[in-house]
PDB file of N, CA and C in Angstrom:
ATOM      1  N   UNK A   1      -1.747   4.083  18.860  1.00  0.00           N
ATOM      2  CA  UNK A   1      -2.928   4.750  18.283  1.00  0.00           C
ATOM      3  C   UNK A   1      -3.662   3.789  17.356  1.00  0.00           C
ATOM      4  N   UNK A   2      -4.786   3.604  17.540  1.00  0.00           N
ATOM      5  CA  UNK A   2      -5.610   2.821  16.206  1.00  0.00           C
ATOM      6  C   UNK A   2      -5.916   3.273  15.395  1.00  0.00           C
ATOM      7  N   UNK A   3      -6.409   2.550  14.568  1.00  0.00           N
ATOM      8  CA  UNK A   3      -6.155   2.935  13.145  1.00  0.00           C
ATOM      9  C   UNK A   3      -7.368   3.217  12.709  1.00  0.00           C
ATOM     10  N   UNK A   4      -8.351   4.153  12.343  1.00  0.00           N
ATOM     11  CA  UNK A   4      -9.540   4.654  12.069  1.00  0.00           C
ATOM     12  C   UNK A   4      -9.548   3.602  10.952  1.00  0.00           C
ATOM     13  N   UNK A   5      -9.376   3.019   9.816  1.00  0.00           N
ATOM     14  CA  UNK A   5      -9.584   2.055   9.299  1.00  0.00           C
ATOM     15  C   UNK A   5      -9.264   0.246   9.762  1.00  0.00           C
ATOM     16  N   UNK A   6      -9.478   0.391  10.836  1.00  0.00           N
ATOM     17  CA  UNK A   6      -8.790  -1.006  11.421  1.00  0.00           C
ATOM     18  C   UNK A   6     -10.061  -2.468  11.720  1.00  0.00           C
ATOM     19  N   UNK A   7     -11.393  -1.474  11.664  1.00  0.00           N
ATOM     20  CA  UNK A   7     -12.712  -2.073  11.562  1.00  0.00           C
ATOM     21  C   UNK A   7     -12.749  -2.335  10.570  1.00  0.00           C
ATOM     22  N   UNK A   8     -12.332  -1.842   8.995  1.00  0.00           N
ATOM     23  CA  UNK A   8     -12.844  -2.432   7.825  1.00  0.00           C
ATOM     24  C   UNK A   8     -12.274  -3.669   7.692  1.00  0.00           C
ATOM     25  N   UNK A   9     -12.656  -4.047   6.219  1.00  0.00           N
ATOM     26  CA  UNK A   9     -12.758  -5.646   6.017  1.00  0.00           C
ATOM     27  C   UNK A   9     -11.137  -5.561   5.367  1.00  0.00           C
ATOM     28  N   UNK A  10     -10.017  -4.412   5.038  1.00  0.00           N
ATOM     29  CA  UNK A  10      -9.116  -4.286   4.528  1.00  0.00           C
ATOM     30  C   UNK A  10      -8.081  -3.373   5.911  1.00  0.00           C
ATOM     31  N   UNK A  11      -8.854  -3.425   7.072  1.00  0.00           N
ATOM     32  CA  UNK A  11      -7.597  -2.337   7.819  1.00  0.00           C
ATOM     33  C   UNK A  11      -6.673  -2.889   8.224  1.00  0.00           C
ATOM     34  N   UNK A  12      -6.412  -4.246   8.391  1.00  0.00           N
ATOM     35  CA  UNK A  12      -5.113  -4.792   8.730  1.00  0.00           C
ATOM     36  C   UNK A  12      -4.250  -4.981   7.870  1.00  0.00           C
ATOM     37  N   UNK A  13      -5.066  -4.977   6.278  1.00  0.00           N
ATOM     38  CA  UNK A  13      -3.365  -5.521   4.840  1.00  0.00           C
ATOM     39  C   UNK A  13      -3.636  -3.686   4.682  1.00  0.00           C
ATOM     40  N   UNK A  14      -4.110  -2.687   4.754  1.00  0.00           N
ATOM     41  CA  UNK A  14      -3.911  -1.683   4.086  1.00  0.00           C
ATOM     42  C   UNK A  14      -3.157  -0.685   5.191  1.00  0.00           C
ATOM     43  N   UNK A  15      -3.019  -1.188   6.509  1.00  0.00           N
ATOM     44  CA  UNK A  15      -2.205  -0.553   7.663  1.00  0.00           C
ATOM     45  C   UNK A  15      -0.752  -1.257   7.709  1.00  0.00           C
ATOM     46  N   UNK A  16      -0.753  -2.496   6.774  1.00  0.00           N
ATOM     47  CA  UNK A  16       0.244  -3.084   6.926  1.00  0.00           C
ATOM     48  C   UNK A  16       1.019  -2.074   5.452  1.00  0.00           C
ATOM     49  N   UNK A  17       0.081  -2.092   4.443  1.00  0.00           N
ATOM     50  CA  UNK A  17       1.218  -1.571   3.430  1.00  0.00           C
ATOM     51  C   UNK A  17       1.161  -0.187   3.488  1.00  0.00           C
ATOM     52  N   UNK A  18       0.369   0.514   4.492  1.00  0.00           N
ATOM     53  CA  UNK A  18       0.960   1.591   4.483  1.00  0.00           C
ATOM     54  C   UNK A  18       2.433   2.227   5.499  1.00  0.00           C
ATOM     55  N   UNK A  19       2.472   0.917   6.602  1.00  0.00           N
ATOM     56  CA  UNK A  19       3.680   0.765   7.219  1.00  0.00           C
ATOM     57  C   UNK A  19       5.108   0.460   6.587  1.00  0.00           C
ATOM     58  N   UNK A  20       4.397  -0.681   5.280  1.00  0.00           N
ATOM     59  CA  UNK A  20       5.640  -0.940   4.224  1.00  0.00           C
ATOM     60  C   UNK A  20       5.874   0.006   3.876  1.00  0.00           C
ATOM     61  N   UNK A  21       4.450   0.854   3.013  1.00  0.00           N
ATOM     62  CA  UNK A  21       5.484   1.750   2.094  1.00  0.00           C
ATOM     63  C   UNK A  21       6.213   3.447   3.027  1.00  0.00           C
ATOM     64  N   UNK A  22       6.027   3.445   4.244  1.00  0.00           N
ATOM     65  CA  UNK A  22       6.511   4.406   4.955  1.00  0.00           C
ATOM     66  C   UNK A  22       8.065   3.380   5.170  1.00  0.00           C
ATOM     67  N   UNK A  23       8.198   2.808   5.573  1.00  0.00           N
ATOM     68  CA  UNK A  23       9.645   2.064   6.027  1.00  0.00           C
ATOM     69  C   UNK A  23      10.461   1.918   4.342  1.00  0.00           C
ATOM     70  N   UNK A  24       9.464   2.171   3.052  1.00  0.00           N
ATOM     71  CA  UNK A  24      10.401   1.824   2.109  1.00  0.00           C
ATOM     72  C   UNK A  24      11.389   2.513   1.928  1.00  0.00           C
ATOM     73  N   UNK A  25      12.932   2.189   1.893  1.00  0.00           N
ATOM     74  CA  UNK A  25      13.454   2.951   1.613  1.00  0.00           C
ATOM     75  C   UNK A  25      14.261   2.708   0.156  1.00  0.00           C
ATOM     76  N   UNK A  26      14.060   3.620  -1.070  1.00  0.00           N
ATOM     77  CA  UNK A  26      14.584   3.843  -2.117  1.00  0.00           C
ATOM     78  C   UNK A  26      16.723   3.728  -2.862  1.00  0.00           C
ATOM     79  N   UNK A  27      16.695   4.246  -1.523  1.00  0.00           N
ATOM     80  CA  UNK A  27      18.198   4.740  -1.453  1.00  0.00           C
ATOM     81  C   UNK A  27      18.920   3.488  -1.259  1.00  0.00           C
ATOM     82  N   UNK A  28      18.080   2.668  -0.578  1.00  0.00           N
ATOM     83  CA  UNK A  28      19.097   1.047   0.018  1.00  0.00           C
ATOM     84  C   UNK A  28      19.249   0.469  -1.388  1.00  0.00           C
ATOM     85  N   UNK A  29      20.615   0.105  -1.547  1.00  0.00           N
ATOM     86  CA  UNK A  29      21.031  -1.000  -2.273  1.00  0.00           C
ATOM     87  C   UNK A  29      20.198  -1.004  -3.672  1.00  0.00           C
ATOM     88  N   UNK A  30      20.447   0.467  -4.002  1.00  0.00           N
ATOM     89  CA  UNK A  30      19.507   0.969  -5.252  1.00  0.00           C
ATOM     90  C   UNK A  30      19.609   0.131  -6.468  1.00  0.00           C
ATOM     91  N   UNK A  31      21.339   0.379  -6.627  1.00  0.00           N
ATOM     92  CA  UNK A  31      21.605  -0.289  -7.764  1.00  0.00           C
ATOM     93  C   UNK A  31      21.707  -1.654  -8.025  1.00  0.00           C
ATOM     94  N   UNK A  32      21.624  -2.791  -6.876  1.00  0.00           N
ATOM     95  CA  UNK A  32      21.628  -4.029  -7.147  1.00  0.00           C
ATOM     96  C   UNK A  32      20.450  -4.950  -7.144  1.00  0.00           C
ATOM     97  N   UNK A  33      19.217  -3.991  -6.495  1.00  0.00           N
ATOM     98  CA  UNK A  33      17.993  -4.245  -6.611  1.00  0.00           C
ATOM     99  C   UNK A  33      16.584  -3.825  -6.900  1.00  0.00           C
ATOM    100  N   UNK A  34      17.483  -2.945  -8.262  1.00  0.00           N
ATOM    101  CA  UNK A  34      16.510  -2.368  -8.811  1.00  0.00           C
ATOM    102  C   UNK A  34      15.307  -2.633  -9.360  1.00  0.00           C
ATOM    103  N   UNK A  35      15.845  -3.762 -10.437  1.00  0.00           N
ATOM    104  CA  UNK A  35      14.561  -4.101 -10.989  1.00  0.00           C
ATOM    105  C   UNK A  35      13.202  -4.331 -10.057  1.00  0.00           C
ATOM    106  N   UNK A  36      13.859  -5.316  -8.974  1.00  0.00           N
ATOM    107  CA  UNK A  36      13.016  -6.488  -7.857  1.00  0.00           C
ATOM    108  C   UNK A  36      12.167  -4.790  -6.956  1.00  0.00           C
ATOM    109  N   UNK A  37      13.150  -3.652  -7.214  1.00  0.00           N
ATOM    110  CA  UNK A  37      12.695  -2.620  -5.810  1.00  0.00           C
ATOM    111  C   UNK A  37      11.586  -2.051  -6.881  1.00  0.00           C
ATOM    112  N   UNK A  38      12.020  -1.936  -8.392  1.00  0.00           N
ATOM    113  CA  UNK A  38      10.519  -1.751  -9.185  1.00  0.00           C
ATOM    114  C   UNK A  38       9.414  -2.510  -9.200  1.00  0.00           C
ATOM    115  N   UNK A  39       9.423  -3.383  -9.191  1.00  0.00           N
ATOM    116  CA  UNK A  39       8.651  -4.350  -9.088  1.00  0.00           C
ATOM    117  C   UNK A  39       7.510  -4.251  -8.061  1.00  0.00           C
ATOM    118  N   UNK A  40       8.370  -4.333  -7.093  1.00  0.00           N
ATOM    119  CA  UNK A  40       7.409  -4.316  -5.514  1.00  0.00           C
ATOM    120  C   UNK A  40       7.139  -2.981  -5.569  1.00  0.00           C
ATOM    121  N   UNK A  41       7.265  -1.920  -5.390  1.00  0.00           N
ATOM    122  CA  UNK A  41       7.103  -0.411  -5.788  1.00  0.00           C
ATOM    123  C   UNK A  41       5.332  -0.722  -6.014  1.00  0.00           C
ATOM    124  N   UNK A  42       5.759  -1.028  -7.470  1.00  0.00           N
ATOM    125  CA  UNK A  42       4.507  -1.074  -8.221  1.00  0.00           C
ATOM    126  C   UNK A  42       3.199  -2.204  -8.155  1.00  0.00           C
ATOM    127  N   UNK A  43       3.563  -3.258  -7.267  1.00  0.00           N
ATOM    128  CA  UNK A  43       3.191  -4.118  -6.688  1.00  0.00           C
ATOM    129  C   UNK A  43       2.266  -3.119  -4.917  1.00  0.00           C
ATOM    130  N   UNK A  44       2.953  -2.568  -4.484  1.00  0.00           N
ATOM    131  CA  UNK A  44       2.694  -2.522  -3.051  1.00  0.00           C
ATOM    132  C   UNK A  44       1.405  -1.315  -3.446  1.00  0.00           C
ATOM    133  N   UNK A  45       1.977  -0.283  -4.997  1.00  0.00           N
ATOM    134  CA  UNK A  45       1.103   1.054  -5.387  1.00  0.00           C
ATOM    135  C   UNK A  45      -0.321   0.830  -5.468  1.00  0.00           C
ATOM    136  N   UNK A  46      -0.123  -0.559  -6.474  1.00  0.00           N
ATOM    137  CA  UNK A  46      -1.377  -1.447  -7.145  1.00  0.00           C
ATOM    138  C   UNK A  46      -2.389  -1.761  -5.779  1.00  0.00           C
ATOM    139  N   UNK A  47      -1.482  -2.464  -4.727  1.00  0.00           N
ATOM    140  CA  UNK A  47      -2.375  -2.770  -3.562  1.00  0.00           C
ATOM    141  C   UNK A  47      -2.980  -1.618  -2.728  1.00  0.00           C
ATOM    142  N   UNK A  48      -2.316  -0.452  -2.839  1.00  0.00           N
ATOM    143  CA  UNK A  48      -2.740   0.603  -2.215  1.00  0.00           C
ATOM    144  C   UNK A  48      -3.932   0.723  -2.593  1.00  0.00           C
ATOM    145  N   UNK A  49      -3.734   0.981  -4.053  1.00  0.00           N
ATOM    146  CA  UNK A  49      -5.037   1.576  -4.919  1.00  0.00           C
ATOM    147  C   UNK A  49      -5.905   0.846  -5.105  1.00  0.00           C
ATOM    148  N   UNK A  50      -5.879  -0.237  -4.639  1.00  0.00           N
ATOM    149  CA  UNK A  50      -7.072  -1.287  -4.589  1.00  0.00           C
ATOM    150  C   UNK A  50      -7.868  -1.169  -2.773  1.00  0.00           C
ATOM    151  N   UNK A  51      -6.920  -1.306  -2.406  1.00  0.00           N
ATOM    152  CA  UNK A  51      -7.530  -0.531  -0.852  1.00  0.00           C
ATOM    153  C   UNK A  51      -8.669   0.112  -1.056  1.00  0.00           C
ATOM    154  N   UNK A  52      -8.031   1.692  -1.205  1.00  0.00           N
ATOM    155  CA  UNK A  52      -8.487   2.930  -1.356  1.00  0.00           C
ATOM    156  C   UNK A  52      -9.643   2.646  -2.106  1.00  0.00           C
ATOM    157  N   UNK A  53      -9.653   1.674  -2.848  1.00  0.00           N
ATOM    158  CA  UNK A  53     -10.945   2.050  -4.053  1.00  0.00           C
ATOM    159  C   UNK A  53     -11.812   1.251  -3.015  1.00  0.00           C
ATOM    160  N   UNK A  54     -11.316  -0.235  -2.133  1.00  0.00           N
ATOM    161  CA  UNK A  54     -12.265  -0.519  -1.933  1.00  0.00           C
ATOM    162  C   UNK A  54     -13.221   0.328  -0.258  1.00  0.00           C
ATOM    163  N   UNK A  55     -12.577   1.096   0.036  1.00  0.00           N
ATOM    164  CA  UNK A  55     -13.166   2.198   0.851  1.00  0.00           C
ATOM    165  C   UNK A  55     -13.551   3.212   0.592  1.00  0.00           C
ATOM    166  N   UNK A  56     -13.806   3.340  -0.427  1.00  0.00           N
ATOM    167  CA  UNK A  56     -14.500   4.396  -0.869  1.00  0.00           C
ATOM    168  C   UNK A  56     -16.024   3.941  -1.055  1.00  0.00           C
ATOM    169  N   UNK A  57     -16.859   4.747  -0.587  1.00  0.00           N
ATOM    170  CA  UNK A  57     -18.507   4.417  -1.043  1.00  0.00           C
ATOM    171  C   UNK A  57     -18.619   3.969  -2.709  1.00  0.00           C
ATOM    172  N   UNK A  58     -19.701   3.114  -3.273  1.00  0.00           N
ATOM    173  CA  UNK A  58     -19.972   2.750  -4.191  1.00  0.00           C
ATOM    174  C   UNK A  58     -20.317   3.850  -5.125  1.00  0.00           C
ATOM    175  N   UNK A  59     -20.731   4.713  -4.886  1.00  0.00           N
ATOM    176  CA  UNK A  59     -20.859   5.793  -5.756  1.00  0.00           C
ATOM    177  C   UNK A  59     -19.723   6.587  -6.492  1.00  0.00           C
ATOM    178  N   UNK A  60     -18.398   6.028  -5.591  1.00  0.00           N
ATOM    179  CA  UNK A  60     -17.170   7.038  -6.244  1.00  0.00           C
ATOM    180  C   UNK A  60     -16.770   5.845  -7.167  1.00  0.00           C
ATOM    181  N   UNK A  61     -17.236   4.552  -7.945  1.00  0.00           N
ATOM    182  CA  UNK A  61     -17.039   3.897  -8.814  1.00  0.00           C
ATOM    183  C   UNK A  61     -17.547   4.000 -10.020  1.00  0.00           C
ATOM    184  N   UNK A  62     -18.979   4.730  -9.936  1.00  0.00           N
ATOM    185  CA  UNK A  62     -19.572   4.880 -11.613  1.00  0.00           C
ATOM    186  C   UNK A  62     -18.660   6.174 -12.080  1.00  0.00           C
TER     187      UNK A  62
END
């Protein structure tokens, strides 16, 4: 299936991390890689939300 965002200038890194963060799994090897699994967490969130903002029309920025 394609990806209704796959034409934008972001549909290949924002189809990619939304594949990451569906495959993330929390539960693996919680306790020995926690910090590093916070890290990227909040790393992969940040990239989401930079996506998203940048598909959104200019008007949902003021």
């Amino acid at each position: 299936a394609l990806n209704p965002f796959a034409t934008s200038r972001h549909g290949i890194a924002s189809q990619m991390s939304i594949d990451l963060f569906m495959s993330w799994n929390p539960t693996q090897d919680r306790k020995k890689n926690f910090p590093l699994e916070l890290r990227a967490k909040k790393g992969l969130k940040n990239q989401i939300l930079s996506v998203l903002k940048d598909l959104l029309p200019e008007k949902a920025h003021a």
